[in-house]
């Protein structure tokens, strides 16, 4: 069902990696986090003949894991499938997220960088992070650095269009713009979402539906339930709409009519569990919420771990995950066209180096080695 589109996808950029790419016709654009390129000193024949001899880095900083972390960067690349890509923007970063408009003209990019060579001060839990926000309106040719407090983290970007959107950061905190990033208003977050002991607390999931509603999910450990809050565009305060007991929210998809579908994993968030509890079976499940009733549509076998849920152009549900039953693992999709009652599961082979599903066109893209593949899931 896959067709090979390219045999040398993204090979022009080093170190190799597809990044978070998008394809439109022959055009490609990608946001890629990269590590510094490491090089080694030439070895003499005597060293090559010595089985105990080890290659040495060509520069001293390469021996320091903190120096290597400081040289990580985010890169925006663009070009054509048949002629390769080139770098249009690069900035030091160990963390980044972006939003690309449907017509590919507008890009928002948030970066986070920490000087890993610093030593934490007494009582300091985290090293400070430098946060920056950038915008391009010409497909990444020119960039503007937007006004943004450097000490306020941005983890996720969720936009309706180039003028209207949200930023979500540690705390958690939520900001909204109505004018293309010129001004930002901070909005209240759901009660109980913050952890006084962790200033870098985050939502389990933040999703912007086709109904222009921002939904935020977080796990309430005291009640052993996930709470899902909804914030329609234009409103300032979110409202809790429903809860899912004993499950962690992995993804949310909502159609234009406000029908909500939720992908969950059984149990509390993985890293909040005791070590001995982490190996217990944690099946993935899909639920529906129709503004009145919550219904579990399907539970998958425990070895199938879901991480994304999409609505297809023909109103199907697409489960995106991995099969962990084998040591190497493999990518898996499952599709339902009857509202989640029955599912067709397909093994897509060993885990890809990158890929995505386009909910507008129904195109699914996959990178394996240097090859780019495409298929349709309508």
Short mmCIF file of C-alpha atoms in Angstrom, two decimals:
data_model
loop_
_atom_site.label_atom_id
_atom_site.label_comp_id
_atom_site.label_asym_id
_atom_site.label_seq_id
_atom_site.Cartn_x
_atom_site.Cartn_y
_atom_site.Cartn_z
CA UNK A 1 0.00 0.00 0.00
CA UNK A 2 3.05 2.26 0.33
CA UNK A 3 4.59 4.03 -2.64
CA UNK A 4 8.22 5.14 -2.51
CA UNK A 5 8.50 8.86 -3.19
CA UNK A 6 12.24 9.40 -2.70
CA UNK A 7 15.37 7.28 -2.23
CA UNK A 8 17.53 10.06 -0.77
CA UNK A 9 15.20 12.03 1.47
CA UNK A 10 16.95 14.73 3.57
CA UNK A 11 20.41 13.28 2.88
CA UNK A 12 21.82 16.77 2.21
CA UNK A 13 21.53 17.75 5.88
CA UNK A 14 23.92 16.43 8.53
CA UNK A 15 23.59 14.86 11.01
CA UNK A 16 21.01 12.72 9.26
CA UNK A 17 17.39 12.90 10.36
CA UNK A 18 14.07 13.78 8.81
CA UNK A 19 12.89 16.00 11.65
CA UNK A 20 9.24 16.99 12.00
CA UNK A 21 8.68 17.33 8.27
CA UNK A 22 5.75 18.25 6.02
CA UNK A 23 5.35 17.50 2.31
CA UNK A 24 3.13 19.37 -0.14
CA UNK A 25 3.47 18.30 -3.75
CA UNK A 26 7.22 18.44 -4.38
CA UNK A 27 7.89 20.92 -1.57
CA UNK A 28 9.34 19.91 1.79
CA UNK A 29 9.70 21.86 5.03
CA UNK A 30 11.01 20.47 8.32
CA UNK A 31 11.72 21.50 11.90
CA UNK A 32 14.68 19.49 13.11
CA UNK A 33 16.48 19.31 16.45
CA UNK A 34 20.15 18.51 15.79
CA UNK A 35 23.15 17.52 17.86
CA UNK A 36 26.60 18.95 17.07
CA UNK A 37 28.69 17.03 14.58
CA UNK A 38 31.52 15.16 16.31
CA UNK A 39 34.81 14.56 14.53
CA UNK A 40 37.90 12.52 15.41
CA UNK A 41 41.65 12.95 15.10
CA UNK A 42 43.33 10.90 12.36
CA UNK A 43 44.80 7.64 13.68
CA UNK A 44 48.25 6.36 12.89
CA UNK A 45 48.73 2.88 11.45
CA UNK A 46 50.14 1.81 14.82
CA UNK A 47 46.97 2.98 16.55
CA UNK A 48 44.80 1.24 13.98
CA UNK A 49 46.68 -2.01 14.57
CA UNK A 50 46.30 -1.75 18.36
CA UNK A 51 42.96 -3.33 19.43
CA UNK A 52 43.04 -1.30 22.67
CA UNK A 53 43.51 2.02 20.91
CA UNK A 54 40.53 4.38 20.96
CA UNK A 55 39.68 7.22 18.62
CA UNK A 56 40.08 10.71 20.09
CA UNK A 57 37.78 13.64 19.47
CA UNK A 58 39.33 16.36 17.36
CA UNK A 59 38.34 19.13 19.81
CA UNK A 60 38.40 19.09 23.60
CA UNK A 61 34.81 20.29 24.10
CA UNK A 62 33.54 17.14 22.36
CA UNK A 63 34.57 15.12 25.43
CA UNK A 64 32.18 17.10 27.65
CA UNK A 65 28.53 15.97 27.57
CA UNK A 66 27.44 19.40 28.84
CA UNK A 67 29.33 21.23 26.10
CA UNK A 68 27.76 18.94 23.53
CA UNK A 69 24.31 19.71 24.94
CA UNK A 70 25.02 23.44 24.73
CA UNK A 71 25.73 23.09 21.00
CA UNK A 72 22.41 21.48 20.13
CA UNK A 73 20.23 23.53 17.81
CA UNK A 74 16.89 23.70 16.05
CA UNK A 75 16.95 24.01 12.28
CA UNK A 76 14.23 24.94 9.79
CA UNK A 77 14.91 23.37 6.39
CA UNK A 78 13.01 23.74 3.13
CA UNK A 79 13.37 22.66 -0.47
CA UNK A 80 12.17 20.22 -3.09
CA UNK A 81 11.99 16.43 -3.11
CA UNK A 82 13.99 16.20 -6.33
CA UNK A 83 16.66 18.79 -5.51
CA UNK A 84 17.18 18.53 -1.75
CA UNK A 85 16.69 20.90 1.17
CA UNK A 86 18.72 23.73 2.68
CA UNK A 87 18.77 25.48 6.04
CA UNK A 88 16.59 28.59 6.30
CA UNK A 89 16.95 29.23 10.02
CA UNK A 90 19.02 27.89 12.91
CA UNK A 91 19.06 28.75 16.60
CA UNK A 92 20.68 27.13 19.68
CA UNK A 93 18.04 24.98 21.38
CA UNK A 94 17.60 21.75 23.28
CA UNK A 95 13.81 22.03 23.07
CA UNK A 96 11.56 23.42 20.33
CA UNK A 97 8.03 23.36 18.98
CA UNK A 98 6.52 24.94 15.87
CA UNK A 99 3.28 25.68 14.03
CA UNK A 100 3.05 25.75 10.25
CA UNK A 101 0.02 27.33 8.57
CA UNK A 102 -1.94 25.20 6.05
CA UNK A 103 -0.70 27.38 3.16
CA UNK A 104 2.86 26.99 4.54
CA UNK A 105 3.51 30.74 4.57
CA UNK A 106 3.44 31.41 8.32
CA UNK A 107 5.67 29.65 10.85
CA UNK A 108 5.83 30.18 14.59
CA UNK A 109 8.84 28.65 16.37
CA UNK A 110 9.50 28.48 20.11
CA UNK A 111 12.94 27.49 21.43
CA UNK A 112 14.34 26.60 24.82
CA UNK A 113 18.04 26.57 25.70
CA UNK A 114 19.83 25.93 29.01
CA UNK A 115 23.51 26.44 29.73
CA UNK A 116 24.31 22.90 30.85
CA UNK A 117 27.80 23.91 32.05
CA UNK A 118 26.29 25.85 34.96
CA UNK A 119 26.13 24.35 38.42
CA UNK A 120 22.85 24.49 40.28
CA UNK A 121 22.80 26.82 43.24
CA UNK A 122 21.90 25.45 46.70
CA UNK A 123 18.15 24.82 46.81
CA UNK A 124 17.81 25.26 43.04
CA UNK A 125 15.90 22.35 41.47
CA UNK A 126 16.37 23.37 37.84
CA UNK A 127 18.83 25.38 35.81
CA UNK A 128 17.19 28.44 34.21
CA UNK A 129 16.03 28.09 30.61
CA UNK A 130 16.26 30.79 27.96
CA UNK A 131 13.04 30.87 25.90
CA UNK A 132 12.60 32.65 22.56
CA UNK A 133 9.72 33.01 20.11
CA UNK A 134 10.17 33.55 16.37
CA UNK A 135 7.84 34.12 13.42
CA UNK A 136 8.16 33.96 9.64
CA UNK A 137 5.51 34.94 7.10
CA UNK A 138 7.35 33.89 3.93
CA UNK A 139 7.94 30.15 4.40
CA UNK A 140 11.01 30.67 6.55
CA UNK A 141 12.99 33.02 4.30
CA UNK A 142 12.95 35.91 6.81
CA UNK A 143 12.38 35.74 10.57
CA UNK A 144 11.24 38.11 13.29
CA UNK A 145 12.02 37.59 16.96
CA UNK A 146 8.79 38.33 18.84
CA UNK A 147 8.71 40.01 22.23
CA UNK A 148 8.63 37.31 24.89
CA UNK A 149 9.93 37.03 28.50
CA UNK A 150 13.00 34.80 28.35
CA UNK A 151 12.19 33.11 31.67
CA UNK A 152 8.71 31.94 30.60
CA UNK A 153 8.91 28.53 28.97
CA UNK A 154 6.93 27.66 25.85
CA UNK A 155 6.47 23.92 25.36
CA UNK A 156 3.58 23.77 22.86
CA UNK A 157 2.04 25.98 20.17
CA UNK A 158 -1.62 25.54 19.20
CA UNK A 159 -2.97 27.88 16.50
CA UNK A 160 -6.29 28.25 14.70
CA UNK A 161 -4.77 30.45 12.00
CA UNK A 162 -1.81 32.86 11.62
CA UNK A 163 -3.52 35.49 13.79
CA UNK A 164 -5.12 33.41 16.55
CA UNK A 165 -3.48 30.89 18.81
CA UNK A 166 -2.23 29.70 22.17
CA UNK A 167 1.12 29.06 23.83
CA UNK A 168 1.38 26.51 26.63
CA UNK A 169 4.32 26.43 29.02
CA UNK A 170 5.58 25.03 32.29
CA UNK A 171 3.46 25.61 35.35
CA UNK A 172 1.34 24.88 33.41
CA UNK A 173 0.55 28.31 31.94
CA UNK A 174 -1.52 29.31 28.91
CA UNK A 175 -1.31 32.48 26.79
CA UNK A 176 -3.50 33.61 23.89
CA UNK A 177 -2.93 35.97 20.96
CA UNK A 178 -5.52 37.50 18.67
CA UNK A 179 -3.14 39.61 16.58
CA UNK A 180 -0.45 37.32 15.23
CA UNK A 181 1.79 37.36 18.29
CA UNK A 182 2.00 41.12 18.83
CA UNK A 183 0.26 40.77 22.21
CA UNK A 184 -0.31 37.84 24.54
CA UNK A 185 -2.84 37.50 27.36
CA UNK A 186 -2.30 34.93 30.10
CA UNK A 187 -5.39 32.86 30.86
CA UNK A 188 -6.33 31.00 34.06
CA UNK A 189 -5.50 27.30 34.08
CA UNK A 190 -7.84 24.62 35.47
CA UNK A 191 -7.89 24.31 39.23
CA UNK A 192 -5.74 21.39 40.29
CA UNK A 193 -3.55 21.42 37.18
CA UNK A 194 -0.59 22.94 39.02
CA UNK A 195 1.74 21.20 41.45
CA UNK A 196 3.17 23.58 44.09
CA UNK A 197 6.20 21.31 44.41
CA UNK A 198 7.03 21.38 40.69
CA UNK A 199 7.20 24.73 38.87
CA UNK A 200 7.67 22.83 35.58
CA UNK A 201 4.46 20.81 35.82
CA UNK A 202 2.78 20.25 32.45
CA UNK A 203 -0.58 19.09 31.17
CA UNK A 204 -0.70 15.46 30.09
CA UNK A 205 -2.19 16.62 26.79
CA UNK A 206 -3.23 19.87 25.09
CA UNK A 207 -5.19 19.65 21.83
CA UNK A 208 -6.95 22.16 19.59
CA UNK A 209 -9.98 20.59 17.90
CA UNK A 210 -11.60 21.28 14.54
CA UNK A 211 -14.34 23.00 16.59
CA UNK A 212 -11.78 25.67 17.70
CA UNK A 213 -11.87 24.43 21.30
CA UNK A 214 -8.65 24.06 23.28
CA UNK A 215 -8.81 20.97 25.50
CA UNK A 216 -6.44 20.39 28.39
CA UNK A 217 -6.08 17.08 30.22
CA UNK A 218 -4.30 16.35 33.50
CA UNK A 219 -4.32 13.50 36.00
CA UNK A 220 -5.85 14.05 39.43
CA UNK A 221 -3.95 11.59 41.61
CA UNK A 222 -6.17 12.12 44.66
CA UNK A 223 -9.27 11.11 42.68
CA UNK A 224 -7.41 8.65 40.40
CA UNK A 225 -8.95 10.21 37.29
CA UNK A 226 -8.06 12.30 34.25
CA UNK A 227 -9.81 15.66 34.08
CA UNK A 228 -10.53 17.17 30.68
CA UNK A 229 -11.19 20.92 30.48
CA UNK A 230 -12.45 22.79 27.43
CA UNK A 231 -11.77 26.41 26.43
CA UNK A 232 -13.76 27.61 23.39
CA UNK A 233 -12.11 30.38 21.37
CA UNK A 234 -12.98 33.79 22.76
CA UNK A 235 -13.65 32.61 26.31
CA UNK A 236 -11.20 33.26 29.12
CA UNK A 237 -11.95 30.48 31.60
CA UNK A 238 -12.04 26.78 30.77
CA UNK A 239 -14.65 24.41 32.14
CA UNK A 240 -14.31 20.77 33.09
CA UNK A 241 -16.36 18.79 30.58
CA UNK A 242 -15.76 15.18 31.62
CA UNK A 243 -13.39 12.83 33.46
CA UNK A 244 -11.97 9.41 32.63
CA UNK A 245 -11.27 7.37 35.79
CA UNK A 246 -8.07 5.35 35.98
CA UNK A 247 -6.66 6.41 32.58
CA UNK A 248 -4.04 8.88 31.32
CA UNK A 249 -4.97 10.94 28.26
CA UNK A 250 -2.60 10.50 25.31
CA UNK A 251 -4.48 12.40 22.57
CA UNK A 252 -7.78 14.14 21.81
CA UNK A 253 -9.46 14.72 18.44
CA UNK A 254 -12.68 16.70 17.95
CA UNK A 255 -14.68 17.35 14.78
CA UNK A 256 -16.39 20.56 13.71
CA UNK A 257 -19.59 19.53 15.49
CA UNK A 258 -17.77 19.10 18.79
CA UNK A 259 -17.82 15.29 18.93
CA UNK A 260 -14.77 14.40 20.99
CA UNK A 261 -12.63 11.26 20.74
CA UNK A 262 -9.96 10.47 23.32
CA UNK A 263 -7.01 8.08 23.30
CA UNK A 264 -5.92 6.91 26.75
CA UNK A 265 -3.52 4.54 28.47
CA UNK A 266 -4.74 2.61 31.49
CA UNK A 267 -3.34 3.85 34.80
CA UNK A 268 -1.69 7.02 36.07
CA UNK A 269 1.04 8.81 34.05
CA UNK A 270 4.00 6.48 33.58
CA UNK A 271 6.65 8.54 35.37
CA UNK A 272 4.42 9.05 38.40
CA UNK A 273 4.25 5.30 39.01
CA UNK A 274 6.47 3.39 41.39
CA UNK A 275 9.20 1.43 39.59
CA UNK A 276 7.58 -1.93 40.36
CA UNK A 277 4.27 -0.74 38.83
CA UNK A 278 5.68 0.39 35.48
CA UNK A 279 5.83 -3.10 33.96
CA UNK A 280 2.15 -3.86 34.55
CA UNK A 281 -0.05 -4.14 31.41
CA UNK A 282 -1.36 -0.72 30.35
CA UNK A 283 -3.84 -1.17 27.48
CA UNK A 284 -4.69 1.75 25.18
CA UNK A 285 -8.35 2.64 24.74
CA UNK A 286 -10.45 4.97 22.60
CA UNK A 287 -13.42 6.86 24.05
CA UNK A 288 -16.11 9.18 22.74
CA UNK A 289 -17.78 12.18 24.37
CA UNK A 290 -20.89 13.74 22.81
CA UNK A 291 -21.32 16.63 25.29
CA UNK A 292 -23.45 14.36 27.46
CA UNK A 293 -22.19 10.77 27.58
CA UNK A 294 -18.72 9.23 27.84
CA UNK A 295 -18.38 5.83 26.16
CA UNK A 296 -15.40 3.50 25.82
CA UNK A 297 -15.42 2.48 22.16
CA UNK A 298 -12.55 0.01 22.11
CA UNK A 299 -9.66 -1.34 24.17
CA UNK A 300 -6.58 -2.57 22.28
CA UNK A 301 -4.35 -5.49 23.30
CA UNK A 302 -1.79 -4.40 25.93
CA UNK A 303 1.15 -4.80 23.52
CA UNK A 304 -0.27 -2.08 21.23
CA UNK A 305 0.69 1.30 22.68
CA UNK A 306 -1.13 4.26 21.17
CA UNK A 307 0.39 7.74 21.05
CA UNK A 308 -1.86 9.61 18.56
CA UNK A 309 -5.48 9.65 17.41
CA UNK A 310 -6.60 11.33 14.18
CA UNK A 311 -9.84 12.05 12.34
CA UNK A 312 -9.53 11.08 8.68
CA UNK A 313 -11.07 13.11 5.81
CA UNK A 314 -13.83 10.50 5.45
CA UNK A 315 -14.69 10.70 9.18
CA UNK A 316 -12.75 7.62 10.18
CA UNK A 317 -10.72 7.20 13.36
CA UNK A 318 -7.00 6.49 12.96
CA UNK A 319 -5.09 4.99 15.90
CA UNK A 320 -1.33 5.52 15.64
CA UNK A 321 0.97 3.44 17.82
CA UNK A 322 3.64 0.79 18.23
CA UNK A 323 3.61 -2.95 18.80
CA UNK A 324 5.91 -3.68 21.73
CA UNK A 325 5.52 -7.47 21.62
CA UNK A 326 8.88 -7.86 19.85
CA UNK A 327 12.29 -6.53 21.02
CA UNK A 328 12.65 -4.18 18.04
CA UNK A 329 9.05 -3.03 17.99
CA UNK A 330 7.05 -2.03 14.94
CA UNK A 331 4.73 0.78 13.90
CA UNK A 332 1.02 0.01 13.92
CA UNK A 333 -2.10 1.76 12.67
CA UNK A 334 -5.73 0.86 13.29
CA UNK A 335 -8.64 2.41 11.40
CA UNK A 336 -12.34 2.45 12.20
CA UNK A 337 -15.06 3.76 9.90
CA UNK A 338 -18.02 2.83 12.10
CA UNK A 339 -17.45 5.20 14.99
CA UNK A 340 -14.98 3.00 16.84
CA UNK A 341 -16.95 -0.24 16.87
CA UNK A 342 -14.61 -2.28 14.68
CA UNK A 343 -10.97 -1.70 13.81
CA UNK A 344 -8.62 -2.86 11.06
CA UNK A 345 -5.10 -3.21 12.50
CA UNK A 346 -2.09 -2.99 10.18
CA UNK A 347 1.56 -3.66 10.99
CA UNK A 348 3.68 -1.04 9.19
CA UNK A 349 7.02 -2.69 9.92
CA UNK A 350 9.99 -1.64 12.03
CA UNK A 351 9.81 1.75 13.65
CA UNK A 352 10.34 4.63 11.24
CA UNK A 353 12.81 7.49 11.65
CA UNK A 354 10.01 9.98 11.07
CA UNK A 355 6.56 10.45 9.67
CA UNK A 356 3.16 12.03 10.11
CA UNK A 357 -0.47 11.86 9.02
CA UNK A 358 -2.11 14.75 7.16
CA UNK A 359 -5.71 14.99 8.39
CA UNK A 360 -6.63 17.33 5.51
CA UNK A 361 -5.49 15.13 2.62
CA UNK A 362 -5.49 11.66 4.21
CA UNK A 363 -1.83 11.18 3.26
CA UNK A 364 0.41 9.21 5.61
CA UNK A 365 4.16 9.74 5.29
CA UNK A 366 6.96 7.51 6.58
CA UNK A 367 10.76 7.67 6.51
CA UNK A 368 12.79 4.47 6.74
CA UNK A 369 16.53 4.79 6.20
CA UNK A 370 16.90 7.36 3.43
CA UNK A 371 13.61 6.49 1.75
CA UNK A 372 10.37 8.45 1.94
CA UNK A 373 7.10 6.56 1.55
CA UNK A 374 3.52 7.70 1.10
CA UNK A 375 0.10 6.05 1.29
CA UNK A 376 -3.50 7.19 1.68
CA UNK A 377 -5.82 6.56 4.60
CA UNK A 378 -9.03 8.34 3.49
#
